mmCIF file of C-alpha atoms in Angstrom:
data_model
loop_
_atom_site.group_PDB
_atom_site.id
_atom_site.type_symbol
_atom_site.label_atom_id
_atom_site.label_comp_id
_atom_site.label_asym_id
_atom_site.label_seq_id
_atom_site.Cartn_x
_atom_site.Cartn_y
_atom_site.Cartn_z
ATOM 1 C CA MET W 1 4.585 161.654 -15.432
ATOM 2 C CA VAL W 2 3.776 159.305 -18.335
ATOM 3 C CA ALA W 3 0.453 157.490 -17.955
ATOM 4 C CA LYS W 4 0.702 153.722 -17.694
ATOM 5 C CA PRO W 5 -0.774 151.980 -20.782
ATOM 6 C CA VAL W 6 -4.194 150.437 -20.192
ATOM 7 C CA LYS W 7 -3.991 146.656 -19.961
ATOM 8 C CA LYS W 8 -6.303 144.913 -22.438
ATOM 9 C CA LEU W 9 -7.504 141.385 -23.146
ATOM 10 C CA ILE W 10 -8.322 139.791 -26.498
ATOM 11 C CA LEU W 11 -9.924 136.356 -26.868
ATOM 12 C CA PHE W 12 -10.270 134.448 -30.122
ATOM 13 C CA ASP W 13 -12.407 131.589 -31.287
ATOM 14 C CA LEU W 14 -10.291 128.771 -32.741
ATOM 15 C CA ASP W 15 -11.981 127.130 -35.729
ATOM 16 C CA SER W 16 -12.061 129.302 -38.865
ATOM 17 C CA THR W 17 -10.641 132.167 -36.791
ATOM 18 C CA LEU W 18 -7.137 131.418 -35.471
ATOM 19 C CA ILE W 19 -6.940 128.374 -37.742
ATOM 20 C CA ASP W 20 -8.148 127.974 -41.311
ATOM 21 C CA CYS W 21 -10.391 124.937 -40.827
ATOM 22 C CA GLU W 22 -13.066 123.385 -38.617
ATOM 23 C CA VAL W 23 -11.145 120.815 -36.568
ATOM 24 C CA ILE W 24 -14.015 118.414 -36.009
ATOM 25 C CA ASP W 25 -14.759 118.337 -39.744
ATOM 26 C CA GLU W 26 -11.112 117.562 -40.522
ATOM 27 C CA ILE W 27 -11.025 114.802 -37.911
ATOM 28 C CA ALA W 28 -14.288 113.460 -39.334
ATOM 29 C CA LYS W 29 -12.563 113.124 -42.724
ATOM 30 C CA LEU W 30 -9.950 110.916 -41.078
ATOM 31 C CA ALA W 31 -12.733 108.808 -39.561
ATOM 32 C CA GLY W 32 -14.626 108.594 -42.862
ATOM 33 C CA VAL W 33 -17.723 110.392 -41.517
ATOM 34 C CA GLU W 34 -17.211 113.874 -42.981
ATOM 35 C CA GLY W 35 -20.695 114.279 -44.476
ATOM 36 C CA GLU W 36 -22.561 113.333 -41.315
ATOM 37 C CA VAL W 37 -20.461 115.599 -39.087
ATOM 38 C CA LYS W 38 -20.318 118.607 -41.428
ATOM 39 C CA LYS W 39 -24.101 118.861 -41.619
ATOM 40 C CA ILE W 40 -24.353 119.062 -37.818
ATOM 41 C CA THR W 41 -21.489 121.606 -37.695
ATOM 42 C CA ASN W 42 -23.262 123.892 -40.158
ATOM 43 C CA ASP W 43 -26.526 123.723 -38.210
ATOM 44 C CA ALA W 44 -24.701 124.592 -34.977
ATOM 45 C CA MET W 45 -22.776 127.519 -36.492
ATOM 46 C CA LYS W 46 -25.999 129.034 -37.826
ATOM 47 C CA GLY W 47 -27.633 128.712 -34.416
ATOM 48 C CA ASN W 48 -30.147 126.078 -35.521
ATOM 49 C CA LEU W 49 -28.903 123.541 -32.969
ATOM 50 C CA LYS W 50 -27.730 123.916 -29.363
ATOM 51 C CA PHE W 51 -23.952 123.736 -29.336
ATOM 52 C CA GLU W 52 -23.736 121.208 -26.497
ATOM 53 C CA ASP W 53 -26.107 118.865 -28.309
ATOM 54 C CA SER W 54 -24.349 119.308 -31.640
ATOM 55 C CA LEU W 55 -20.939 118.551 -30.157
ATOM 56 C CA LYS W 56 -22.084 115.352 -28.473
ATOM 57 C CA GLN W 57 -23.813 114.226 -31.676
ATOM 58 C CA ARG W 58 -20.684 114.825 -33.751
ATOM 59 C CA VAL W 59 -18.236 113.275 -31.308
ATOM 60 C CA ILE W 60 -20.183 110.003 -31.312
ATOM 61 C CA PHE W 61 -19.300 109.637 -35.006
ATOM 62 C CA LEU W 62 -15.587 109.792 -34.093
ATOM 63 C CA LYS W 63 -15.686 106.701 -31.873
ATOM 64 C CA GLY W 64 -12.856 104.312 -32.700
ATOM 65 C CA LEU W 65 -10.630 106.857 -34.464
ATOM 66 C CA GLU W 66 -6.949 106.219 -33.702
ATOM 67 C CA SER W 67 -5.231 108.891 -31.582
ATOM 68 C CA GLU W 68 -2.175 108.748 -33.870
ATOM 69 C CA LYS W 69 -4.291 110.112 -36.737
ATOM 70 C CA ILE W 70 -5.187 113.100 -34.575
ATOM 71 C CA ASP W 71 -1.502 113.606 -33.748
ATOM 72 C CA PHE W 72 -0.740 113.648 -37.480
ATOM 73 C CA PHE W 73 -3.408 116.323 -38.058
ATOM 74 C CA VAL W 74 -2.119 118.495 -35.201
ATOM 75 C CA GLN W 75 1.375 118.548 -36.722
ATOM 76 C CA LYS W 76 -0.083 120.140 -39.858
ATOM 77 C CA ILE W 77 -2.723 122.375 -38.284
ATOM 78 C CA PRO W 78 -3.334 125.329 -40.655
ATOM 79 C CA ILE W 79 -2.793 128.637 -38.849
ATOM 80 C CA MET W 80 -4.988 131.432 -40.241
ATOM 81 C CA ASN W 81 -3.350 133.934 -42.576
ATOM 82 C CA GLY W 82 -1.961 136.835 -40.542
ATOM 83 C CA ALA W 83 -2.411 135.184 -37.122
ATOM 84 C CA LYS W 84 1.270 135.071 -36.183
ATOM 85 C CA GLU W 85 1.860 138.679 -37.187
ATOM 86 C CA LEU W 86 -1.287 139.861 -35.400
ATOM 87 C CA ILE W 87 -0.462 138.175 -32.098
ATOM 88 C CA LEU W 88 3.115 139.469 -32.232
ATOM 89 C CA GLU W 89 1.867 143.045 -32.655
ATOM 90 C CA LEU W 90 -0.788 142.678 -29.961
ATOM 91 C CA LYS W 91 1.808 141.469 -27.485
ATOM 92 C CA LYS W 92 3.995 144.471 -28.302
ATOM 93 C CA ILE W 93 1.178 146.818 -27.318
ATOM 94 C CA GLY W 94 0.409 144.932 -24.121
ATOM 95 C CA TYR W 95 -2.555 142.684 -24.855
ATOM 96 C CA VAL W 96 -3.243 139.534 -22.838
ATOM 97 C CA THR W 97 -4.181 136.911 -25.449
ATOM 98 C CA GLY W 98 -6.208 133.715 -25.425
ATOM 99 C CA VAL W 99 -8.173 131.163 -27.412
ATOM 100 C CA VAL W 100 -11.589 129.970 -26.237
ATOM 101 C CA SER W 101 -12.903 127.078 -28.274
ATOM 102 C CA GLY W 102 -15.884 124.775 -28.415
ATOM 103 C CA GLY W 103 -13.415 122.465 -30.151
ATOM 104 C CA PHE W 104 -10.738 120.298 -28.629
ATOM 105 C CA THR W 105 -7.698 120.584 -26.379
ATOM 106 C CA PHE W 106 -5.301 118.862 -28.789
ATOM 107 C CA ALA W 107 -5.870 121.697 -31.290
ATOM 108 C CA ALA W 108 -6.293 124.628 -28.887
ATOM 109 C CA ASN W 109 -3.163 123.765 -26.899
ATOM 110 C CA GLU W 110 -1.091 123.376 -30.066
ATOM 111 C CA VAL W 111 -2.230 126.781 -31.334
ATOM 112 C CA LYS W 112 -1.528 128.302 -27.895
ATOM 113 C CA LYS W 113 2.016 126.971 -28.197
ATOM 114 C CA ILE W 114 2.558 128.052 -31.822
ATOM 115 C CA LEU W 115 1.265 131.591 -31.246
ATOM 116 C CA SER W 116 2.544 131.976 -27.647
ATOM 117 C CA LEU W 117 -0.926 132.795 -26.319
ATOM 118 C CA ASP W 118 -1.514 133.338 -22.612
ATOM 119 C CA TYR W 119 -4.675 131.229 -22.279
ATOM 120 C CA ALA W 120 -6.413 128.289 -23.964
ATOM 121 C CA TYR W 121 -9.824 126.849 -23.044
ATOM 122 C CA SER W 122 -11.522 124.000 -24.911
ATOM 123 C CA ASN W 123 -13.171 120.567 -24.673
ATOM 124 C CA THR W 124 -11.316 117.302 -24.061
ATOM 125 C CA LEU W 125 -12.034 114.128 -26.023
ATOM 126 C CA LEU W 126 -11.882 110.871 -24.090
ATOM 127 C CA SER W 127 -9.691 108.104 -25.462
ATOM 128 C CA ASN W 128 -8.966 104.537 -24.396
ATOM 129 C CA ASP W 129 -6.259 102.198 -25.685
ATOM 130 C CA GLY W 130 -5.239 104.728 -28.332
ATOM 131 C CA ARG W 131 -8.727 105.265 -29.762
ATOM 132 C CA LEU W 132 -11.456 107.856 -29.212
ATOM 133 C CA THR W 133 -14.427 106.641 -27.182
ATOM 134 C CA GLY W 134 -16.921 109.049 -28.761
ATOM 135 C CA GLU W 135 -17.267 111.041 -25.524
ATOM 136 C CA VAL W 136 -16.204 114.420 -24.128
ATOM 137 C CA ILE W 137 -14.596 114.594 -20.674
ATOM 138 C CA GLY W 138 -16.409 116.769 -18.128
ATOM 139 C CA PRO W 139 -18.895 119.555 -18.844
ATOM 140 C CA VAL W 140 -19.114 120.617 -22.476
ATOM 141 C CA MET W 141 -18.033 124.164 -23.324
ATOM 142 C CA GLY W 142 -21.576 125.275 -24.080
ATOM 143 C CA GLU W 143 -23.433 128.370 -25.204
ATOM 144 C CA SER W 144 -22.724 130.522 -22.131
ATOM 145 C CA ALA W 145 -19.203 129.233 -21.480
ATOM 146 C CA LYS W 146 -17.217 131.660 -23.618
ATOM 147 C CA GLY W 147 -18.820 134.671 -21.954
ATOM 148 C CA ASP W 148 -18.136 133.192 -18.521
ATOM 149 C CA ILE W 149 -14.493 132.548 -19.428
ATOM 150 C CA LEU W 150 -14.085 136.110 -20.713
ATOM 151 C CA GLU W 151 -15.274 137.403 -17.339
ATOM 152 C CA GLU W 152 -13.072 134.920 -15.468
ATOM 153 C CA ILE W 153 -9.864 135.880 -17.295
ATOM 154 C CA ALA W 154 -10.642 139.610 -17.143
ATOM 155 C CA LYS W 155 -11.123 139.365 -13.376
ATOM 156 C CA LYS W 156 -7.936 137.334 -12.939
ATOM 157 C CA GLU W 157 -5.922 139.846 -14.993
ATOM 158 C CA ASN W 158 -7.629 142.848 -13.345
ATOM 159 C CA ILE W 159 -8.937 144.100 -16.695
ATOM 160 C CA SER W 160 -12.330 145.798 -16.999
ATOM 161 C CA LEU W 161 -14.744 144.265 -19.512
ATOM 162 C CA GLU W 162 -14.764 147.537 -21.453
ATOM 163 C CA ASN W 163 -11.086 146.854 -22.206
ATOM 164 C CA THR W 164 -11.746 143.411 -23.670
ATOM 165 C CA VAL W 165 -11.906 142.439 -27.346
ATOM 166 C CA VAL W 166 -13.357 139.244 -28.813
ATOM 167 C CA VAL W 167 -12.974 137.740 -32.285
ATOM 168 C CA GLY W 168 -15.186 134.962 -33.626
ATOM 169 C CA ASP W 169 -17.249 133.651 -36.504
ATOM 170 C CA GLY W 170 -20.299 131.703 -35.331
ATOM 171 C CA ALA W 171 -23.257 131.310 -32.987
ATOM 172 C CA ASN W 172 -21.125 129.725 -30.258
ATOM 173 C CA ASP W 173 -19.307 133.067 -29.859
ATOM 174 C CA ILE W 174 -22.432 135.068 -29.001
ATOM 175 C CA SER W 175 -22.034 134.822 -25.204
ATOM 176 C CA MET W 176 -18.600 136.461 -25.271
ATOM 177 C CA PHE W 177 -19.789 139.041 -27.822
ATOM 178 C CA GLU W 178 -22.552 140.064 -25.394
ATOM 179 C CA LYS W 179 -20.045 140.803 -22.613
ATOM 180 C CA ALA W 180 -16.960 142.193 -24.387
ATOM 181 C CA GLY W 181 -16.095 145.847 -24.844
ATOM 182 C CA PHE W 182 -15.324 145.475 -28.559
ATOM 183 C CA ARG W 183 -16.518 142.709 -30.876
ATOM 184 C CA ILE W 184 -15.013 141.646 -34.188
ATOM 185 C CA ALA W 185 -16.802 139.223 -36.515
ATOM 186 C CA PHE W 186 -14.199 137.500 -38.696
ATOM 187 C CA CYS W 187 -15.479 135.904 -41.922
ATOM 188 C CA ALA W 188 -18.546 135.240 -39.817
ATOM 189 C CA LYS W 189 -22.039 133.834 -40.069
ATOM 190 C CA GLU W 190 -24.858 136.421 -40.251
ATOM 191 C CA ILE W 191 -26.083 135.531 -36.759
ATOM 192 C CA LEU W 192 -22.815 136.870 -35.301
ATOM 193 C CA LYS W 193 -22.300 139.797 -37.684
ATOM 194 C CA SER W 194 -25.444 141.411 -36.307
ATOM 195 C CA LYS W 195 -23.832 141.547 -32.848
ATOM 196 C CA ALA W 196 -20.414 142.859 -33.939
ATOM 197 C CA ASP W 197 -18.859 146.320 -33.839
ATOM 198 C CA VAL W 198 -16.695 145.440 -36.836
ATOM 199 C CA CYS W 199 -17.092 142.797 -39.549
ATOM 200 C CA ILE W 200 -14.009 141.635 -41.442
ATOM 201 C CA ASP W 201 -14.655 139.509 -44.520
ATOM 202 C CA LYS W 202 -11.070 139.255 -45.767
ATOM 203 C CA LYS W 203 -9.286 136.081 -44.619
ATOM 204 C CA ASP W 204 -6.373 137.933 -43.042
ATOM 205 C CA LEU W 205 -6.240 138.521 -39.291
ATOM 206 C CA ARG W 206 -3.875 141.466 -39.749
ATOM 207 C CA GLU W 207 -6.952 143.461 -40.802
ATOM 208 C CA ILE W 208 -7.865 143.555 -37.104
ATOM 209 C CA LEU W 209 -4.898 145.765 -36.245
ATOM 210 C CA ASP W 210 -6.516 148.766 -37.923
ATOM 211 C CA TYR W 211 -9.150 148.738 -35.171
ATOM 212 C CA LEU W 212 -6.963 148.038 -32.141
ATOM 213 C CA LYS W 213 -4.085 150.497 -32.295
#
């Protein structure tokens, strides 16, 4: 009797992992506040600022931005080199796939659609009369959230944590790195590299396949 393949789960960060940009920085360009927002982003990624606080601070700068400008950005969202090929191969070998982002639903849901992922979790920006209000709806996806979501999906899919893989690049990914069975730092900040099983510095997600087959 042939043994049934072990079901596995892989979760990705979004910004600078599944896509080749930081969404909030790109949106800040459209709002004309790139410098102010980028500085806060860098502090958060290095772990110098609590993610929840950094997100709220950055989103305030986006108040008044027209929703149609965001729609225009989403249509051109830059998928990371190798992402489509990687996800296709992972699905062939039975992985459940998902994106867990401290970024925003408009980007995470679009990437879920493009790559045919199984799950997408992210933050939702509030808008009114076609413009951003500078607020996030509901609880912010904070420092412990990604780890909690990893456990939640694994339980739902009946997958043990030892059969989970996570891929990320910054401090906001630490909580899922602490709980996953295998951790991949992708073009990552030093704070995350120290917690990874594998560090990939080439901007090509296909490099991950060497460690998952």
